[in-house]
Amino acid sequence: MERIKLEMKKIEIEFPGVKALKGVDFETVGGQVHALVGANGAGKSTLMKVLAGDNTHYAGQIVIDGKNVEIRSPKDAKHLGIEIVYQEVDTALIPYLSVAENVMFNRMVNDMKGRFLVDWRKMRLESQEVLKKLRVELDPDAIVGDLTLAQKQMVLIARCMAGECRMLILDEPTAPLSNAETEDLFRVVRGLSADGVAVVFISHRLNELYEICDTITIMRDGRNVVRMPLTKELPQNKIVAYMLGRSFDEAYAKHEITLGDKILEVNGLTTKDKSVQDIDFYVRAGEIVGIAGLVGAGKTELCKALFGAIPHETGSMRLRGKEVRFDSPLHAVQGGLALVPEERRKEGILITEPVRENITIAALSKYCGFLSVVKRWKERVDSLSMIKELGIKTPSEEQSVALLSGGNQQKVVLAKWLNSDAEIYLYDEPTKGIDVGAKRDMYELIERLAEQGKGTIYATCEFSELLSICDRIYIMYDGRMVKELSAAEADERTLLYYSTGGGDSNGRGEENRRTG
Ligand SMILES: Nc1ncnc2c1ncn2[C@@H]1O[C@H](COP(=O)(O)OP(=O)(O)OP(=O)(O)O)[C@@H](O)[C@H]1O
Ligand SMILES: [Mg+2]
């Protein structure tokens, strides 16, 4: 297949109230793995949706292999060999069909439309062929609904490659992946680029870009500001400075906060489904407690169990010394808990409702004034202040959340809980999809709540974040808490050691003995 040569010139897109792209130039060629970065709402997804034929009302010029082209539908994009994998991989797959059927889905639909009979045997063989070429080990007969997220993503990539794909766009593919899964994805991407496919790679995890990308385009506020080879000569802090338009130090200085009494105590918690077992821990007033662990260690399950969303089998929970039992998230909220869930689009958001409603809904009692005018006014004031503090990019507080960029939707969920009046805040992977600047704003808000004496539980696999803001860190492995460390004792290596199953009795000791 011939390598693609793509140029986008002066691309503009306007949505009601938002000029999302203000004349963007972008170019890439087959074989290149091109990083596309920028703050939340900069226009990355919008630009790539133009190429995928999902933003059809663009102005500007697209030149492919020296010829002017128009991309006015997803079909146009496919004809040109351009494919995109969006972040919500779930919605793009048919869960009750097999891997083979999902990989060959587009062809299947075409055959059916053309009233050809679907040759199932041939289809299965071809899907195997595609998977083999990608060197992905997946059973073609497996049902997609049973796969892990990472495997589903591979199925989608395979689907793209089942056609005549010359350019593959991956919009934040690594956000939900573990390190090992990310390595697998990178292996596939390297293979594709060696075959001459042009890959565009969008990510907020800037450090991983160096591993996989050779070129970078940085966008800011609907414009492209830099395009250059990506090497160590362009350090991460420079990238961030271009993204934000100002210099920015990622290192975060934690505030001194005086800790109070234990406000949450959990003893011997085991859930009915055994996803977490024998959990003992506590949180003091003003304390930010980290839960470290890799993807699948049970952090999400622990948060859900505390929040009354997974039934307990044994164990007790005390809030300010009083025994509590939450049978549902509603109880938990009434009891003073707030949870920023990992699957925010699914669990945390009223997608078609305005930003204002989303931000104020978790604290409705605040707004139940006796005059509804008062209520509306206060809602407006509070949501505007949250929009400002978290830098949520929206034309107004009345915009529907569905129309915000991915990262800004995440920020709305954060805002919703930060605005609620809870005692204990649970955060499950809160920075997923959020740019480095917004991450800082979020830290500030979390610390401000801690200063008011709130308790914080911060669960993530991004160890550097835990090291930035936590007072104490528990490490989870296989549904259990395997270690507790003070901030002073913790570093990335130690966290990794325990979260990959290293123990005090054997691993470390052995190592010491051998070196000692
Ligand atoms: N369909 C739409 N209607 C209205 N505004 C939109 C629509 N799609 C995108 N926007 C706006 O366009 C701007 C760019 O959004 P885009 O999704 O491209 O950002 P992004 O760079 O991908 O950000 P993120 O890192 O958060 O995913 C945002 O202000 C967003 O709210
Ligand atoms: Mg996006």
Coordinates of C-alpha atoms and ligand atoms in Angstrom, one line a residue:
M1 CA 0.0 0.0 0.0
E2 CA 1.3 3.4 -0.8
R3 CA 2.2 5.7 2.1
I4 CA -0.2 8.5 2.7
K5 CA 0.9 12.1 2.5
L6 CA -1.6 14.3 4.3
E7 CA -1.9 18.1 4.6
M8 CA -4.6 20.1 6.3
K9 CA -4.5 23.8 5.7
K10 CA -6.2 26.6 7.6
I11 CA -8.9 24.3 9.0
E12 CA -11.7 26.2 10.7
I13 CA -14.7 24.9 12.6
E14 CA -17.4 26.8 14.4
F15 CA -20.0 25.4 16.8
P16 CA -22.8 27.6 18.3
G17 CA -20.9 29.9 20.6
V18 CA -17.5 28.3 20.1
K19 CA -14.9 28.8 17.4
A20 CA -13.2 25.4 18.1
L21 CA -10.6 25.6 15.2
K22 CA -9.2 28.9 14.1
G23 CA -7.2 28.0 11.1
V24 CA -5.2 24.9 11.9
D25 CA -2.4 23.5 9.8
F26 CA -1.5 19.9 10.3
E27 CA 0.6 17.5 8.2
T28 CA 1.9 14.0 8.5
V29 CA 3.1 11.1 6.3
G30 CA 2.8 7.3 6.3
G31 CA 5.3 5.7 8.7
Q32 CA 5.2 8.6 11.1
V33 CA 3.8 8.3 14.7
H34 CA 2.6 11.8 15.3
A35 CA 1.8 13.0 18.8
L36 CA -1.1 15.5 19.0
V37 CA -1.2 17.3 22.3
G38 CA -2.9 20.3 23.9
A39 CA -4.9 21.3 26.9
N40 CA -8.4 20.2 27.4
G41 CA -10.6 21.9 24.8
A42 CA -7.7 22.9 22.6
G43 CA -9.3 21.2 19.6
K44 CA -7.5 18.0 19.2
S45 CA -10.5 15.7 18.9
T46 CA -12.3 18.3 16.8
L47 CA -9.4 18.4 14.3
M48 CA -9.2 14.6 14.1
K49 CA -13.0 14.3 13.7
V50 CA -12.6 16.4 10.5
L51 CA -10.3 13.8 9.1
A52 CA -12.6 11.0 10.2
G53 CA -15.6 12.6 8.5
D54 CA -17.5 13.3 11.7
N55 CA -17.1 17.1 11.6
T56 CA -18.4 17.8 8.1
H57 CA -18.9 21.5 8.3
Y58 CA -15.2 22.5 8.3
A59 CA -13.7 25.2 6.2
G60 CA -10.2 25.0 4.8
Q61 CA -8.3 22.6 2.6
I62 CA -7.3 19.0 2.9
V63 CA -4.6 17.7 0.5
I64 CA -3.9 14.0 0.3
D65 CA -1.1 12.7 -2.0
G66 CA -1.0 16.0 -3.7
K67 CA -4.7 16.1 -4.5
N68 CA -7.4 18.3 -3.0
V69 CA -10.0 16.2 -1.2
E70 CA -13.3 16.8 0.6
I71 CA -14.1 14.7 3.7
R72 CA -17.9 15.2 4.2
S73 CA -18.8 11.8 5.7
P74 CA -17.2 8.9 7.5
K75 CA -17.5 7.1 4.2
D76 CA -15.3 9.6 2.5
A77 CA -12.7 9.1 5.2
K78 CA -12.8 5.4 4.8
H79 CA -12.4 5.7 1.0
L80 CA -9.2 7.7 1.7
G81 CA -8.0 5.0 4.1
I82 CA -8.4 7.1 7.3
E83 CA -9.7 5.4 10.4
I84 CA -10.2 6.6 14.0
V85 CA -10.5 4.9 17.3
Y86 CA -12.4 7.0 19.8
Q87 CA -12.0 6.7 23.5
E88 CA -15.3 5.2 24.3
V89 CA -14.4 1.8 22.8
D90 CA -17.4 0.2 24.4
T91 CA -19.9 2.1 22.3
A92 CA -18.2 1.2 19.1
L93 CA -18.4 -2.6 19.6
I94 CA -21.2 -5.1 19.6
P95 CA -20.8 -6.9 22.9
Y96 CA -22.7 -10.1 22.1
L97 CA -20.9 -10.7 18.8
S98 CA -17.6 -12.5 18.5
V99 CA -14.2 -11.0 18.0
A100 CA -14.2 -12.1 14.4
E101 CA -17.6 -10.5 13.7
N102 CA -16.6 -7.3 15.4
V103 CA -13.3 -7.1 13.5
M104 CA -15.0 -7.8 10.2
F105 CA -18.0 -5.7 11.1
N106 CA -17.8 -3.1 8.3
R107 CA -17.4 -5.8 5.7
M108 CA -20.3 -7.8 7.1
V109 CA -22.6 -4.8 7.0
N110 CA -21.6 -4.1 3.4
D111 CA -22.1 -7.7 2.3
M112 CA -25.5 -7.7 3.9
K113 CA -26.4 -4.4 2.3
G114 CA -25.3 -5.7 -1.1
R115 CA -27.5 -8.7 -0.5
F116 CA -24.5 -11.0 -0.7
L117 CA -24.5 -13.9 1.7
V118 CA -22.0 -13.5 4.5
D119 CA -19.4 -16.1 4.1
W120 CA -18.8 -16.8 7.8
R121 CA -16.0 -19.2 7.4
K122 CA -14.1 -16.8 5.2
M123 CA -14.8 -13.9 7.5
R124 CA -13.4 -15.8 10.5
L125 CA -10.3 -16.7 8.6
E126 CA -9.7 -13.1 7.4
S127 CA -10.2 -11.8 10.9
Q128 CA -7.6 -14.2 12.1
E129 CA -5.3 -13.0 9.4
V130 CA -5.7 -9.4 10.6
L131 CA -5.1 -10.3 14.2
K132 CA -2.1 -12.3 13.3
K133 CA -0.6 -9.4 11.3
L134 CA -1.1 -7.2 14.3
R135 CA 0.5 -10.0 16.4
V136 CA -2.5 -9.8 18.8
E137 CA -3.4 -13.0 20.6
L138 CA -7.2 -13.1 20.7
D139 CA -9.5 -15.9 20.1
P140 CA -11.7 -15.0 17.1
D141 CA -14.6 -16.9 18.7
A142 CA -14.5 -15.1 22.0
I143 CA -17.5 -12.9 22.8
V144 CA -16.4 -9.3 22.8
G145 CA -18.5 -8.5 25.9
D146 CA -16.2 -10.8 27.9
L147 CA -13.0 -9.0 26.9
T148 CA -11.0 -6.6 29.0
L149 CA -11.0 -2.9 27.9
A150 CA -7.5 -3.3 26.5
Q151 CA -8.5 -6.3 24.4
K152 CA -11.6 -4.4 23.2
Q153 CA -9.4 -1.6 22.0
M154 CA -7.3 -4.1 20.1
V155 CA -10.5 -5.4 18.4
L156 CA -11.2 -1.9 17.3
I157 CA -7.8 -1.3 16.0
A158 CA -8.0 -4.7 14.1
R159 CA -11.3 -3.5 12.7
C160 CA -9.7 -0.4 11.4
M161 CA -6.9 -2.5 9.8
A162 CA -9.3 -4.9 8.2
G163 CA -10.1 -2.2 5.6
E164 CA -7.5 -0.4 3.5
C165 CA -6.3 1.7 6.3
R166 CA -3.4 4.1 5.6
M167 CA -3.9 6.4 8.5
L168 CA -5.0 5.5 12.0
I169 CA -6.0 8.0 14.6
L170 CA -6.0 7.0 18.3
D171 CA -7.7 9.5 20.6
E172 CA -6.4 9.0 24.1
P173 CA -5.9 5.2 23.7
T174 CA -3.8 4.7 26.8
A175 CA -6.0 6.6 29.3
P176 CA -7.7 3.4 30.6
L177 CA -4.7 1.0 30.1
S178 CA -2.3 -0.5 32.6
N179 CA 1.4 -0.3 31.9
A180 CA 1.7 -3.8 30.5
E181 CA -1.3 -3.1 28.3
T182 CA 0.2 0.2 27.1
E183 CA 3.3 -1.7 26.1
D184 CA 1.2 -4.1 24.0
L185 CA -0.5 -1.2 22.4
F186 CA 2.9 0.4 21.6
R187 CA 4.1 -2.8 20.1
V188 CA 1.1 -2.8 17.7
V189 CA 1.6 0.9 16.9
R190 CA 5.3 0.3 16.1
G191 CA 4.3 -2.5 13.8
L192 CA 1.8 -0.4 12.0
S193 CA 4.2 2.4 11.5
A194 CA 6.9 0.0 10.2
D195 CA 4.3 -1.1 7.6
G196 CA 3.9 2.5 6.5
V197 CA 0.7 3.5 8.3
A198 CA 0.5 7.1 9.5
V199 CA -0.5 7.0 13.2
V200 CA -1.8 10.0 15.1
F201 CA -1.6 9.6 18.8
I202 CA -3.4 11.9 21.3
S203 CA -2.5 11.6 24.9
H204 CA -2.3 13.6 28.1
R205 CA 0.4 11.3 29.5
L206 CA 3.2 13.4 28.0
N207 CA 6.1 11.2 29.2
E208 CA 4.9 8.2 27.2
L209 CA 5.0 10.2 23.9
Y210 CA 8.8 10.0 23.8
E211 CA 8.5 6.2 23.7
I212 CA 6.3 5.9 20.7
C213 CA 6.1 9.2 18.7
D214 CA 8.7 10.7 16.4
T215 CA 6.9 14.0 15.6
I216 CA 4.7 16.3 17.7
T217 CA 2.1 18.9 16.9
I218 CA 1.1 21.1 19.9
M219 CA -2.3 22.9 19.8
R220 CA -3.5 25.7 21.9
D221 CA -6.9 27.3 21.9
G222 CA -7.9 26.2 18.4
R223 CA -4.5 26.8 16.8
N224 CA -1.4 24.8 16.1
V225 CA 1.6 26.4 17.8
V226 CA 4.4 24.0 17.2
R227 CA 5.2 21.1 14.9
M228 CA 8.7 19.5 15.2
P229 CA 10.5 16.2 15.6
L230 CA 9.9 14.8 19.1
T231 CA 13.2 14.0 20.8
K232 CA 14.6 14.6 24.3
E233 CA 15.7 18.0 22.9
L234 CA 12.1 19.0 23.5
P235 CA 11.7 18.3 27.2
Q236 CA 8.3 17.8 28.8
N237 CA 8.2 21.1 30.5
K238 CA 8.7 22.8 27.1
I239 CA 5.8 20.9 25.7
V240 CA 3.7 22.0 28.7
A241 CA 4.8 25.6 28.2
Y242 CA 3.6 25.5 24.6
M243 CA 0.4 23.9 25.6
L244 CA -0.5 26.4 28.2
G245 CA 1.2 29.4 26.7
R246 CA 3.2 30.1 29.8
S247 CA 6.0 28.4 31.7
F248 CA 4.7 25.9 34.2
D249 CA 6.5 23.8 36.8
E250 CA 4.8 20.4 37.2
A251 CA 6.3 19.8 40.6
Y252 CA 3.7 20.4 43.2
A253 CA 4.5 21.8 46.6
K254 CA 2.1 20.3 49.1
H255 CA 0.6 22.6 51.8
E256 CA 1.1 21.9 55.5
I257 CA -2.2 20.8 56.9
T258 CA -2.8 20.0 60.5
L259 CA -4.4 16.6 60.9
G260 CA -7.3 16.0 63.2
D261 CA -8.9 12.9 64.6
K262 CA -9.7 9.8 62.6
I263 CA -12.9 10.6 60.7
L264 CA -13.2 7.4 58.8
E265 CA -12.2 4.0 60.0
V266 CA -12.7 0.7 58.2
N267 CA -12.0 -2.7 59.7
G268 CA -12.0 -6.1 58.1
L269 CA -14.0 -5.1 55.1
T270 CA -14.7 -7.9 52.6
T271 CA -17.2 -7.5 49.9
K272 CA -19.7 -10.2 48.9
D273 CA -18.1 -10.6 45.5
K274 CA -14.7 -10.9 47.2
S275 CA -13.3 -8.1 44.9
V276 CA -11.8 -6.6 48.1
Q277 CA -10.8 -8.5 51.2
D278 CA -9.8 -7.8 54.8
I279 CA -9.5 -4.1 54.3
D280 CA -8.3 -2.1 57.3
F281 CA -7.6 1.6 57.1
Y282 CA -8.4 5.0 58.4
V283 CA -8.4 8.6 57.3
R284 CA -7.9 11.6 59.6
A285 CA -9.5 15.0 59.3
G286 CA -7.5 17.0 56.8
E287 CA -5.6 14.0 55.7
I288 CA -5.1 13.0 52.0
V289 CA -4.7 9.3 51.9
G290 CA -3.5 7.6 48.7
I291 CA -4.6 4.2 47.5
A292 CA -1.9 3.0 45.1
G293 CA -2.3 0.0 42.9
L294 CA -2.1 -1.1 39.3
V295 CA -5.1 -1.4 37.0
G296 CA -7.2 -4.3 38.4
A297 CA -5.8 -4.2 42.0
G298 CA -9.2 -3.5 43.5
K299 CA -9.0 0.3 44.0
T300 CA -12.2 1.0 42.1
E301 CA -14.0 -1.8 43.9
L302 CA -12.8 -0.5 47.3
C303 CA -14.1 3.0 46.4
K304 CA -17.4 1.5 45.3
A305 CA -17.7 -0.6 48.4
L306 CA -17.1 2.4 50.7
F307 CA -19.7 4.3 48.7
G308 CA -22.4 1.6 49.2
A309 CA -22.3 0.4 45.6
I310 CA -20.9 -3.1 46.2
P311 CA -22.5 -5.1 49.1
H312 CA -20.3 -6.0 52.1
E313 CA -20.0 -9.4 53.5
T314 CA -18.1 -8.6 56.7
G315 CA -16.4 -5.6 58.2
S316 CA -17.3 -2.3 59.8
M317 CA -17.1 1.3 58.9
R318 CA -17.0 4.2 61.4
L319 CA -17.6 7.8 60.4
R320 CA -16.5 10.2 63.2
G321 CA -16.6 7.3 65.6
K322 CA -20.2 6.3 64.7
E323 CA -20.8 2.9 63.1
V324 CA -22.3 3.4 59.7
R325 CA -23.7 1.1 57.0
F326 CA -24.3 2.3 53.5
D327 CA -26.5 0.1 51.4
S328 CA -26.6 2.4 48.5
P329 CA -24.8 5.4 47.1
L330 CA -27.7 7.5 48.1
H331 CA -27.1 6.5 51.7
A332 CA -23.5 7.2 51.3
V333 CA -24.1 10.7 50.0
Q334 CA -26.6 11.4 52.8
G335 CA -24.0 10.1 55.3
G336 CA -21.4 12.5 54.0
L337 CA -19.4 10.7 51.3
A338 CA -18.6 11.9 47.8
L339 CA -17.2 9.7 45.0
V340 CA -15.6 10.9 41.8
P341 CA -15.9 7.6 39.9
E342 CA -13.5 6.3 37.3
E343 CA -16.1 5.7 34.7
R344 CA -17.2 9.2 34.7
R345 CA -19.1 9.4 31.5
K346 CA -21.1 6.4 32.5
E347 CA -21.6 7.0 36.2
G348 CA -20.8 10.6 37.0
I349 CA -22.6 12.8 34.6
L350 CA -26.0 13.8 33.2
I351 CA -24.7 14.0 29.7
T352 CA -27.4 16.0 28.0
E353 CA -28.0 18.4 30.9
P354 CA -26.4 21.8 31.2
V355 CA -23.1 22.2 33.1
R356 CA -24.8 24.2 35.8
E357 CA -27.2 21.4 36.7
N358 CA -24.4 18.8 36.7
I359 CA -22.3 20.9 39.1
T360 CA -25.0 21.6 41.6
I361 CA -26.9 18.3 41.6
A362 CA -24.9 16.7 44.3
A363 CA -25.5 19.5 46.7
L364 CA -29.2 20.2 45.9
S365 CA -30.1 20.9 49.5
K366 CA -27.9 24.0 49.3
Y367 CA -30.2 25.4 46.6
C368 CA -33.6 24.5 48.0
G369 CA -34.5 28.0 48.8
F370 CA -38.0 29.1 49.6
L371 CA -37.9 31.3 46.6
S372 CA -36.9 29.4 43.5
V373 CA -35.3 32.6 42.1
V374 CA -32.8 32.6 44.9
K375 CA -32.1 29.0 44.3
R376 CA -31.4 29.6 40.6
W377 CA -29.2 32.5 41.3
K378 CA -27.1 30.7 43.8
E379 CA -26.8 27.7 41.5
R380 CA -25.5 30.0 38.8
V381 CA -23.0 31.8 41.1
D382 CA -21.6 28.5 42.4
S383 CA -21.4 26.8 39.0
L384 CA -19.7 29.9 37.6
S385 CA -17.1 29.8 40.4
M386 CA -16.4 26.1 39.8
I387 CA -16.1 26.7 36.1
K388 CA -13.5 29.4 36.8
E389 CA -11.6 27.5 39.4
L390 CA -11.2 24.3 37.4
G391 CA -10.9 26.2 34.1
I392 CA -13.8 24.3 32.5
K393 CA -13.9 25.4 28.9
T394 CA -17.5 26.1 28.0
P395 CA -19.3 28.9 26.2
S396 CA -21.7 29.3 29.2
E397 CA -22.9 27.4 32.3
E398 CA -26.0 26.5 30.3
Q399 CA -24.1 24.5 27.7
S400 CA -25.0 20.8 27.6
V401 CA -22.2 18.7 28.9
A402 CA -22.3 16.4 25.9
L403 CA -20.8 19.3 23.8
L404 CA -17.7 19.8 26.0
S405 CA -14.4 18.2 25.2
G406 CA -13.6 14.9 26.9
G407 CA -11.4 16.4 29.6
N408 CA -13.8 19.2 30.3
Q409 CA -16.6 16.6 30.9
Q410 CA -14.3 15.0 33.5
K411 CA -13.8 18.4 35.1
V412 CA -17.5 18.8 35.4
V413 CA -17.8 15.6 37.4
L414 CA -15.0 16.8 39.6
A415 CA -16.7 20.1 40.1
K416 CA -19.9 18.4 41.0
W417 CA -18.4 16.6 43.9
L418 CA -16.0 19.3 45.0
N419 CA -19.1 21.5 45.3
S420 CA -21.0 19.0 47.3
D421 CA -20.8 19.3 51.1
A422 CA -19.3 16.0 52.0
E423 CA -17.0 14.9 54.9
I424 CA -15.1 12.3 53.0
Y425 CA -14.1 12.6 49.4
L426 CA -13.2 9.6 47.3
Y427 CA -11.4 10.1 44.0
D428 CA -10.9 7.2 41.7
E429 CA -8.3 8.0 39.0
P430 CA -9.3 11.6 39.0
T431 CA -6.9 12.9 36.5
K432 CA -7.7 10.5 33.7
G433 CA -8.0 12.6 30.5
I434 CA -7.2 15.8 32.3
D435 CA -4.4 18.1 31.2
V436 CA -1.4 19.0 33.3
G437 CA -2.7 22.5 34.1
A438 CA -6.1 21.4 35.2
K439 CA -4.4 18.7 37.3
R440 CA -2.8 21.5 39.3
D441 CA -6.1 23.3 39.8
M442 CA -7.6 20.1 41.0
Y443 CA -4.8 19.5 43.6
E444 CA -5.4 23.0 44.9
L445 CA -9.1 22.3 45.4
I446 CA -8.5 19.0 47.0
E447 CA -6.1 20.6 49.4
R448 CA -8.5 23.4 50.2
L449 CA -11.1 20.9 51.2
A450 CA -8.5 19.1 53.3
E451 CA -7.7 22.4 55.0
Q452 CA -11.4 22.6 56.0
G453 CA -10.9 19.2 57.8
K454 CA -12.3 17.0 55.1
G455 CA -10.9 13.5 54.6
T456 CA -9.6 12.5 51.2
I457 CA -9.1 9.1 49.7
Y458 CA -7.2 9.4 46.4
A459 CA -6.9 6.1 44.4
T460 CA -4.8 6.0 41.3
C461 CA -2.2 4.0 39.4
E462 CA -0.3 7.3 38.6
F463 CA 2.2 7.0 41.5
S464 CA 3.7 10.4 40.9
E465 CA 0.4 12.0 41.8
L466 CA 0.2 10.2 45.1
L467 CA 3.7 11.3 45.9
S468 CA 2.7 14.9 45.1
I469 CA -0.2 15.3 47.4
C470 CA -0.7 12.4 49.8
D471 CA 0.2 12.3 53.6
R472 CA 0.0 8.5 53.7
I473 CA -0.3 5.8 51.1
Y474 CA -1.9 2.3 51.2
I475 CA -0.9 -0.1 48.5
M476 CA -3.4 -2.6 47.1
Y477 CA -2.6 -5.8 45.3
D478 CA -5.1 -8.4 44.3
G479 CA -8.0 -7.0 46.3
R480 CA -6.0 -6.6 49.5
M481 CA -4.1 -3.8 51.2
V482 CA -0.5 -5.1 51.3
K483 CA 1.4 -2.1 52.7
E484 CA 1.1 1.3 54.3
L485 CA 3.7 4.0 53.9
S486 CA 4.1 7.5 55.1
A487 CA 4.8 10.2 52.5
A488 CA 8.4 10.2 53.7
E489 CA 8.8 6.5 53.1
A490 CA 7.2 6.4 49.7
D491 CA 8.9 6.7 46.3
E492 CA 7.9 5.4 42.9
R493 CA 10.1 2.3 43.2
T494 CA 8.7 1.2 46.5
L495 CA 5.2 1.7 45.3
L496 CA 5.8 -0.3 42.2
Y497 CA 7.5 -3.0 44.2
Y498 CA 4.5 -3.6 46.5
S499 CA 1.9 -3.0 43.9
T500 CA 3.3 -5.8 41.7
G501 CA 3.1 -8.3 44.5
G502 CA 6.4 -7.8 46.2
G503 CA 6.2 -8.6 49.9
D504 CA 8.1 -7.7 53.1
S505 CA 9.0 -11.3 54.0
N506 CA 10.5 -12.7 50.8
G507 CA 11.2 -10.4 47.8
R508 CA 12.8 -7.5 49.6
G509 CA 14.7 -9.7 52.1
E510 CA 16.1 -11.9 49.4
E511 CA 17.2 -8.8 47.5
N512 CA 18.9 -7.4 50.6
R513 CA 20.6 -10.7 51.4
R514 CA 21.9 -11.1 47.9
T515 CA 23.3 -7.6 47.8
G516 CA 24.3 -7.6 51.4
Ligands
LIG1 N1 -20.4 19.3 18.9 C1 -19.9 20.4 19.5 N2 -20.7 21.4 19.8 C2 -20.3 22.5 20.5 N3 -19.0 22.7 20.9 C3 -18.1 21.7 20.6 C4 -18.5 20.5 20.0 N4 -17.5 19.7 19.8 C5 -16.4 20.3 20.4 N5 -16.8 21.5 20.9 C6 -16.0 22.5 21.6 O1 -14.8 22.6 20.8 C7 -13.7 22.9 21.7 C8 -12.6 21.8 21.3 O2 -13.0 20.6 21.8 P1 -12.2 19.2 21.6 O3 -13.0 18.1 22.0 O4 -11.6 19.2 20.2 O5 -11.0 19.4 22.6 P2 -9.7 18.4 22.9 O6 -8.5 19.1 22.5 O7 -10.0 17.1 22.3 O8 -9.8 18.3 24.5 P3 -9.7 17.1 25.5 O9 -8.2 17.0 25.9 O10 -10.4 17.6 26.7 O11 -10.3 15.9 24.9 C9 -14.2 22.8 23.1 O12 -14.4 24.1 23.5 C10 -15.5 22.0 22.9 O13 -16.4 22.4 24.0
MG2 MG -10.5 15.1 23.0

